Tab-separated table of C-alpha atoms in Angstrom:
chain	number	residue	atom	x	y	z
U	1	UNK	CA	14.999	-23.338	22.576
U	2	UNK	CA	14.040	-19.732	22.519
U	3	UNK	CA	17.848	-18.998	21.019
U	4	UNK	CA	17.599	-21.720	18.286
U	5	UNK	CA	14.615	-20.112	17.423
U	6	UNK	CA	16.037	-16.786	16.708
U	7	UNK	CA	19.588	-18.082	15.380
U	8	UNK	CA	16.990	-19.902	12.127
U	9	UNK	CA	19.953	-22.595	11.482
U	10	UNK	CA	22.220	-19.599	11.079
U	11	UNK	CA	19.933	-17.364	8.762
U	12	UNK	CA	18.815	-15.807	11.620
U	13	UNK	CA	20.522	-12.615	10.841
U	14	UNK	CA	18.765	-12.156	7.812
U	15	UNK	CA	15.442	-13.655	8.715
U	16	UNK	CA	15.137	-10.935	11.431
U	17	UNK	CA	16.681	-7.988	9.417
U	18	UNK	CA	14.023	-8.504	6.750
U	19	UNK	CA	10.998	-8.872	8.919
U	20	UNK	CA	12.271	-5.686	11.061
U	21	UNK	CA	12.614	-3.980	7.922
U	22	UNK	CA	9.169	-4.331	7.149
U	23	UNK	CA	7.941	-3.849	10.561
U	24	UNK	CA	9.714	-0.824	11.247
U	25	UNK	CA	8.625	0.928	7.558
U	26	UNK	CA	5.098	0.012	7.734
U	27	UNK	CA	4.679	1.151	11.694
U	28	UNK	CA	6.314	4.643	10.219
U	29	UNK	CA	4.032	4.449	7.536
U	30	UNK	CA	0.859	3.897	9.678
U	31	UNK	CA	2.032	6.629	12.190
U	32	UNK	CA	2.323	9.427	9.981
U	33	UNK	CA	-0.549	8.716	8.079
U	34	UNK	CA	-2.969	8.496	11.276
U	35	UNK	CA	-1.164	11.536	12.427
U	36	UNK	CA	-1.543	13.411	9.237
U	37	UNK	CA	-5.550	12.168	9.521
U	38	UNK	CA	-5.798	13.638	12.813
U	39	UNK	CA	-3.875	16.689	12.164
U	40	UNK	CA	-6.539	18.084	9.165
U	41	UNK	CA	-9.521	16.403	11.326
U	42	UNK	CA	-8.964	18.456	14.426
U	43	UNK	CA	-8.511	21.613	11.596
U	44	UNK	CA	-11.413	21.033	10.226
U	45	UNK	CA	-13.629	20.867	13.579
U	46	UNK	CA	-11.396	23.988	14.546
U	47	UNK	CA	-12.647	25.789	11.562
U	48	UNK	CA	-16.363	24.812	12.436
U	49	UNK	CA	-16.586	25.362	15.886
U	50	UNK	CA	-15.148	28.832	14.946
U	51	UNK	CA	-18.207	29.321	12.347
U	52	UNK	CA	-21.368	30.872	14.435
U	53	UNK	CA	-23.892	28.281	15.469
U	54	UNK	CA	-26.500	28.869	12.419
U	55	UNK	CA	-24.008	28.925	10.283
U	56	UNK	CA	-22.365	25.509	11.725
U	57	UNK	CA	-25.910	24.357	11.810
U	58	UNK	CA	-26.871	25.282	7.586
U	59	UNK	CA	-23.644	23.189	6.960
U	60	UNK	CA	-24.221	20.507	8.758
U	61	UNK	CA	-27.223	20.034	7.444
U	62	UNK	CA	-25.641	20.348	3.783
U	63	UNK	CA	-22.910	18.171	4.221
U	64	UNK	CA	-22.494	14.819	5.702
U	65	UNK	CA	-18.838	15.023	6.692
U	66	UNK	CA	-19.093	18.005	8.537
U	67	UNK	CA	-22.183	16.391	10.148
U	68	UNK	CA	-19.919	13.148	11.113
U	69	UNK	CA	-17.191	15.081	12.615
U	70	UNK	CA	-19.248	17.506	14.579
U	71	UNK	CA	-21.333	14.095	15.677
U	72	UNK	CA	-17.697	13.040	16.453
U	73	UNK	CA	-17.020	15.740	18.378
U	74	UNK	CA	-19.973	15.507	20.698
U	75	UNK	CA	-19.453	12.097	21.207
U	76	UNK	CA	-15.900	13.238	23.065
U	77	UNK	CA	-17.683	15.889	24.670
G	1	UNK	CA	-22.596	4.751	-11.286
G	2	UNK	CA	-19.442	7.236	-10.524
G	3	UNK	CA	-21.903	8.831	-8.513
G	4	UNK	CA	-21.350	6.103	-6.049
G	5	UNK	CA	-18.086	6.889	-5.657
G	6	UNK	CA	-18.515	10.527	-4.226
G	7	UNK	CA	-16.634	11.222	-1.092
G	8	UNK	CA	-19.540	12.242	0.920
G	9	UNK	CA	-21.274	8.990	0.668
G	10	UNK	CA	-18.079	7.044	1.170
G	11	UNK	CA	-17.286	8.721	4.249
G	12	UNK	CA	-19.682	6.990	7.004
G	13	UNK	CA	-18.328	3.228	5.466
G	14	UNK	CA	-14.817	4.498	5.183
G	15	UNK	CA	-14.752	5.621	9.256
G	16	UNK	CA	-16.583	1.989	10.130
G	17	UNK	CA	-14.230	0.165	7.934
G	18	UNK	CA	-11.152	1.623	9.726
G	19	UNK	CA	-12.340	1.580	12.768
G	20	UNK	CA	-12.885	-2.379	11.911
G	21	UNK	CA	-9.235	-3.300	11.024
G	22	UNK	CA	-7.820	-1.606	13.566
G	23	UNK	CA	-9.384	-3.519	16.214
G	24	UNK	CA	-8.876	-6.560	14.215
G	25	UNK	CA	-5.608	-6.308	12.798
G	26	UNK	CA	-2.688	-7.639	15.245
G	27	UNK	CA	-5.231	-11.007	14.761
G	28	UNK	CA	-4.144	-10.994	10.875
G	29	UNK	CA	-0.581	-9.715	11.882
G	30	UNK	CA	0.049	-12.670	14.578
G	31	UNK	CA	-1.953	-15.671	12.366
G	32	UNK	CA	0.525	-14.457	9.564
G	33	UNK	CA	3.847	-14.204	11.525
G	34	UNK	CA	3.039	-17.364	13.267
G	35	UNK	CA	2.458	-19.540	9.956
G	36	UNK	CA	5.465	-17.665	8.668
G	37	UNK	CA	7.814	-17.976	11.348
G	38	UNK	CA	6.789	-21.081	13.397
G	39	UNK	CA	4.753	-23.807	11.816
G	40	UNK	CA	5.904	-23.452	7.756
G	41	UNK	CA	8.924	-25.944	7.446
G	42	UNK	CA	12.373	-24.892	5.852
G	43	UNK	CA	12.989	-25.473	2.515
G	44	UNK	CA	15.278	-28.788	1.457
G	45	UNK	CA	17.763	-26.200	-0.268
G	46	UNK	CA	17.404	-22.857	1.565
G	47	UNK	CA	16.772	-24.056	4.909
G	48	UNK	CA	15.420	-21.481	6.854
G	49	UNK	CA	16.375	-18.536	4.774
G	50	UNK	CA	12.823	-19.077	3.023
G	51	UNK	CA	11.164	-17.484	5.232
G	52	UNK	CA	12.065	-14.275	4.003
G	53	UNK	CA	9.338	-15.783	1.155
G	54	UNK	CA	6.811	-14.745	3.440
G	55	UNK	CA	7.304	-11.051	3.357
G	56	UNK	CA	9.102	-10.612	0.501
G	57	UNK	CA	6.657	-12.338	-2.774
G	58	UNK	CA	3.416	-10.469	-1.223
G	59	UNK	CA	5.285	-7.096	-1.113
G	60	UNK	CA	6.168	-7.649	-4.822
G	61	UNK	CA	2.774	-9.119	-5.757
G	62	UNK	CA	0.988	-5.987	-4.189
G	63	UNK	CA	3.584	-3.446	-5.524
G	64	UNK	CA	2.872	-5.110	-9.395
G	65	UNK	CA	-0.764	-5.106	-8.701
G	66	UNK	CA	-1.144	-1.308	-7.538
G	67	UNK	CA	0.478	0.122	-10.276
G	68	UNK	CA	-1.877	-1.863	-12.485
G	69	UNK	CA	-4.614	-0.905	-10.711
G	70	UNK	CA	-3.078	2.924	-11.000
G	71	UNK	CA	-2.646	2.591	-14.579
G	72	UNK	CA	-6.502	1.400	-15.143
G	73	UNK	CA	-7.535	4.625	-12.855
G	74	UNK	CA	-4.771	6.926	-14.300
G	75	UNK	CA	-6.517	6.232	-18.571
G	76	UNK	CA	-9.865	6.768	-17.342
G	77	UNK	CA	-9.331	10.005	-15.352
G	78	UNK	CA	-7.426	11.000	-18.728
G	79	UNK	CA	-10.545	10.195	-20.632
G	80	UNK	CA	-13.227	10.561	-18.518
G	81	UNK	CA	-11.748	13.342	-16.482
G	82	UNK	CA	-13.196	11.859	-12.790
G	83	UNK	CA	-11.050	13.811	-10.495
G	84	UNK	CA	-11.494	10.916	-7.400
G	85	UNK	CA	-10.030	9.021	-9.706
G	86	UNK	CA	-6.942	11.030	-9.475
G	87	UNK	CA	-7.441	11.161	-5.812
G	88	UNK	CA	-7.608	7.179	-5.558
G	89	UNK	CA	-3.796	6.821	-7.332
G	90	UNK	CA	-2.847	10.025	-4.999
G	91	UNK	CA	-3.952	7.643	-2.238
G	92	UNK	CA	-2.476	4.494	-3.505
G	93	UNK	CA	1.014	5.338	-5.187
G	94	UNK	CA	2.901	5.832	-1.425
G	95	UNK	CA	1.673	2.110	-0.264
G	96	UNK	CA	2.668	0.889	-3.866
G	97	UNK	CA	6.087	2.590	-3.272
G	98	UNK	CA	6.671	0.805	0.159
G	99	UNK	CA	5.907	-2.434	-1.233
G	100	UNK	CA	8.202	-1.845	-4.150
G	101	UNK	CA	11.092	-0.628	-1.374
G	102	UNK	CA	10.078	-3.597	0.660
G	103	UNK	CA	10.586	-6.381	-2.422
G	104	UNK	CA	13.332	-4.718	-3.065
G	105	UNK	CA	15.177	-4.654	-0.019
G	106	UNK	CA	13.705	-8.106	1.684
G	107	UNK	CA	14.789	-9.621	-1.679
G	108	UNK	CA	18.205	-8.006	-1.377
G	109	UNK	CA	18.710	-9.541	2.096
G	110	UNK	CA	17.305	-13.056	0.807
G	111	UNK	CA	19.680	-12.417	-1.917
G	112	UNK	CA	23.569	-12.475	0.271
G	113	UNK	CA	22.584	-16.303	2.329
G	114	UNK	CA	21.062	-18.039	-1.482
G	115	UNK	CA	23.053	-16.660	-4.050
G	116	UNK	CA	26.079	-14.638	-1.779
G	117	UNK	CA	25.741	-11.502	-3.143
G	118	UNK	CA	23.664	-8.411	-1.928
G	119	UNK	CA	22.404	-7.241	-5.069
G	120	UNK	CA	23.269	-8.126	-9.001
G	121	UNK	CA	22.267	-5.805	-11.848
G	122	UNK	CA	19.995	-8.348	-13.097
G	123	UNK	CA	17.001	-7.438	-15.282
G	124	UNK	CA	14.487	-8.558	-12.765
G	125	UNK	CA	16.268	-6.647	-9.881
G	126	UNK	CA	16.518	-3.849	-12.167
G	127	UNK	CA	13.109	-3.522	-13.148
G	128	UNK	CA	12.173	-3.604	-9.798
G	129	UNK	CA	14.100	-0.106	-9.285
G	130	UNK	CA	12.573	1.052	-11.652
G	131	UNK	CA	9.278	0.681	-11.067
G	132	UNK	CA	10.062	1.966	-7.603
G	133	UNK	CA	11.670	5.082	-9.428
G	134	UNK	CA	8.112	4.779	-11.396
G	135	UNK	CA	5.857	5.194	-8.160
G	136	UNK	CA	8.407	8.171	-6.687
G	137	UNK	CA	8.107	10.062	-9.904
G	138	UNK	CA	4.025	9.062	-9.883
G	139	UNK	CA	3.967	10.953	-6.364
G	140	UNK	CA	6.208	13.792	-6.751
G	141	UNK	CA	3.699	14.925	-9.734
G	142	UNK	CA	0.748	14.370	-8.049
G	143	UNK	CA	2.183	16.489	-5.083
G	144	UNK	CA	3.761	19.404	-6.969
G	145	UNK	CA	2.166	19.718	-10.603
G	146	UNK	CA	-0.694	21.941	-9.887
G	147	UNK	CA	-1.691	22.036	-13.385
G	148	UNK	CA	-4.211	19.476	-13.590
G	149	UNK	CA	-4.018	18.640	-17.288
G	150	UNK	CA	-0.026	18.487	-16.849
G	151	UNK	CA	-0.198	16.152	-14.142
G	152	UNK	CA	-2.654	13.964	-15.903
G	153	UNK	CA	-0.587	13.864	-18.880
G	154	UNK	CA	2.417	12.904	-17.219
G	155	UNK	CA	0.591	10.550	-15.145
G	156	UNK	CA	-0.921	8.925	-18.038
G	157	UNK	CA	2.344	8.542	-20.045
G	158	UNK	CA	4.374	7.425	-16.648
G	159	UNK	CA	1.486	4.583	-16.465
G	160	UNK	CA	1.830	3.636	-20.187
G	161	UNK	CA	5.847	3.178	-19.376
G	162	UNK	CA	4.794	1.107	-15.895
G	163	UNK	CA	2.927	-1.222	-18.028
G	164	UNK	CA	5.405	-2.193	-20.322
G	165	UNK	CA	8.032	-2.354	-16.980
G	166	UNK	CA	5.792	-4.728	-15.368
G	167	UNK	CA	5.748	-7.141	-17.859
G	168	UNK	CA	9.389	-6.906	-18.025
G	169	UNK	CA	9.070	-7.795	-14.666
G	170	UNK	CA	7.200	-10.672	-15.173
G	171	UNK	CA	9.005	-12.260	-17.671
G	172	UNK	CA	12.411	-11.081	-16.944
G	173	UNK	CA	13.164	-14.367	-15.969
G	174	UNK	CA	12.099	-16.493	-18.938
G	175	UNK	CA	13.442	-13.884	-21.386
G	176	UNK	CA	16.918	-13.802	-20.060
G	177	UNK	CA	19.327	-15.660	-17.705
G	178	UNK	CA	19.054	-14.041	-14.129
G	179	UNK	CA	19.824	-14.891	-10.665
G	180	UNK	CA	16.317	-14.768	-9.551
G	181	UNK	CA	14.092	-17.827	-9.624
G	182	UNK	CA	11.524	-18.274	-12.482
G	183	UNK	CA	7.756	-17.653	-10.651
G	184	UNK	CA	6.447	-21.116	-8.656
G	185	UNK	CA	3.268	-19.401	-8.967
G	186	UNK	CA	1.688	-18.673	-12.282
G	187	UNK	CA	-1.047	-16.681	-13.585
G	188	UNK	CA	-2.053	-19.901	-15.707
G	189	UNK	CA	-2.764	-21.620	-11.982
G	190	UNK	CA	0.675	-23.444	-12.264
G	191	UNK	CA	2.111	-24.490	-8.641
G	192	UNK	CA	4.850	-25.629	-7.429
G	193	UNK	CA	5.332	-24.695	-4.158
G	194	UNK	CA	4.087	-27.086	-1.263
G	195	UNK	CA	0.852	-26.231	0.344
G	196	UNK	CA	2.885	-25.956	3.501
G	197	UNK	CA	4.846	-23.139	2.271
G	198	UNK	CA	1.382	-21.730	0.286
G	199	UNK	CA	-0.869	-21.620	2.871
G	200	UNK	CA	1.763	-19.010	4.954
G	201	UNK	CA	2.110	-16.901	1.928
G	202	UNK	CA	-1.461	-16.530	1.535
G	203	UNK	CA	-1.844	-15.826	4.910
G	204	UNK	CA	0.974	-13.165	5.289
G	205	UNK	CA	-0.315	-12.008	1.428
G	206	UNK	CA	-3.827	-11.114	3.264
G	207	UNK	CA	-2.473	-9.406	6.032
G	208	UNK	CA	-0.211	-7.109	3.803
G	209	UNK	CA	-3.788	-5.953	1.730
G	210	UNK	CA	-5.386	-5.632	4.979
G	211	UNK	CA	-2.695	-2.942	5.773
G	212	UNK	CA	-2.975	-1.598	2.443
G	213	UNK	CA	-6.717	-1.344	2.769
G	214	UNK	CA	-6.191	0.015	6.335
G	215	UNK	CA	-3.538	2.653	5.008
G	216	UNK	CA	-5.224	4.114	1.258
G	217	UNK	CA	-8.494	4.198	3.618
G	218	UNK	CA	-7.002	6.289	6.200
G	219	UNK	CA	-5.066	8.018	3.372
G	220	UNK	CA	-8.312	8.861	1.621
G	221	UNK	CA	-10.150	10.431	4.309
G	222	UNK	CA	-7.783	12.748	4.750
G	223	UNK	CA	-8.114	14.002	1.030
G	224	UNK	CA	-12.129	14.056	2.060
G	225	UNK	CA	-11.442	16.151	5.069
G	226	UNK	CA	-8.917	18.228	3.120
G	227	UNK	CA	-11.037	18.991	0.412
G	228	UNK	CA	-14.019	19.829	3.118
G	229	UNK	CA	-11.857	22.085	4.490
G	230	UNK	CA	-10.626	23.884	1.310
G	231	UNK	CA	-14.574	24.543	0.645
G	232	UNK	CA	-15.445	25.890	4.496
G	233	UNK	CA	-12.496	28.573	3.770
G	234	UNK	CA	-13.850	29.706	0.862
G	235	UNK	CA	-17.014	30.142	2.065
């Protein structure tokens, strides 16, 4: 039953190429783009965890996405 | 209004959002794949082979529909000069191009069981290259023109061409004799396709702009955190 089901009648071949073919290019897709959102988020926290504590402190306080990721950051602490 | 569009305020929803489809998405993916593979029924003509339906028409319908959402953003950047704007199409034109790869290829495949050839230089087929040629261009500009007023120029003139391509698109198949099947779906609210077939390709069509959503999202918070970044070091 299972190999009926993957022969399709005989369009099998081409039923399963095209579904792998999206699959494969939208998992590739995904994966870099979460890794490329993780690369500049941990660069960013780098750069304010660097910055002295009132300083990390005025910005915070000034902007709400360095607020979020330090609040991000704590919450992993 | 644009106001409400300002990256800072956006952030907090974007992160909850995200967070959201990713737990929830291999429930879209599986609903889809099971309509699509499992319970829709083969078609009278093409048998199974019509399954390739399922992934092929929403990857064309979302690659048409970003590059008309691009062109809208791409004139009013050029006249209102709202750089998000610019930052939105940045964000959008790499999912349009997969979509456009992904019609093009899944309809390639479709193409060698229903009409036994791989690909024929057909005008629908051919505007479909193009418009994929459209989105590369569309990126490589927005990645390497630093000029602002250059890029937007191009961008703007590259949209103006996309428009007129995608209503070649459209009606590449009532203007001239082609391989590829007239639309069973019209704009007017013509159907023809059984709601056995319909309900699977709205189903798969939903999962493919959940991934969109997922991906310009995730896409766009990296130009946030970018930008944020860009600031601290000049500070």
């Amino acid at each position: 039953m299972i190999l009926e089901f993957l022969k399709m009648n005989g369009y099998g071949i081409y039923i399963w190429l095209s579904y792998g073919f999206v699959f494969l290019s939208c998992s590739i897709v995904y994966f870099k783009v979460l890794r490329t959102l993780k690369k500049y988020e941990n660069a960013y926290k780098n750069e304010l965890m660097k910055l002295d504590a009132k300083d990390r402190d005025k910005i915070a306080k000034n902007s709400k996405v360095a607020r979020y990721v330090l609040s991000s950051l704590k919450e992993t602490v | 209004m644009f106001k409400f569009f300002s990256p800072s305020k956006l952030f907090k929803i974007i992160d909850w959002i995200i967070n959201s489809i990713q737990s929830t998405f291999f429930l879209f993916l599986i609903t889809g794949l099971t309509f699509a593979l499992v319970i829709s029924p083969p078609d009278y003509l093409q048998s199974e082979s019509v399954r390739i339906m399922y992934v092929h028409v929403p990857a064309a319908w979302l690659s048409l529909s970003i590059f008309s959402v691009m062109t809208i953003l791409s004139l009013l950047n050029y006249i209102f000069k709202i750089k998000n704007f610019k930052i939105f199409n940045k964000c959008l034109a790499p999912i349009g191009l997969l979509f456009s790869a992904t019609a093009v290829i899944t309809g390639s495949i479709w193409g060698k069981p229903t009409w036994g050839a791989w690909w024929v230089w057909d005008a629908r087929l051919t505007s479909m290259i193009f418009l994929m040629l459209l989105y590369l261009i569309f990126i490589i500009t927005l990645k390497f023109i630093k000029k602002d007023n250059l890029a937007l120029m191009i961008i703007s003139i590259l949209s103006l061409i996309g428009v007129v391509n995608l209503f070649i698109i459209k009606y590449s198949v009532e203007w001239w004799n082609t391989l590829h099947q007239p639309a069973s779906i019209t704009l007017k609210g013509d159907i023809s396709v059984h709601s056995s077939m319909l309900i699977p390709l709205f189903i798969m069509l939903i999962v493919f702009i959940v991934y969109s959503a997922l991906i310009f999202l995730m896409k766009y918070k990296t130009e946030i955190i970018k930008m944020k970044k860009k600031n601290l070091n000049r500070l």
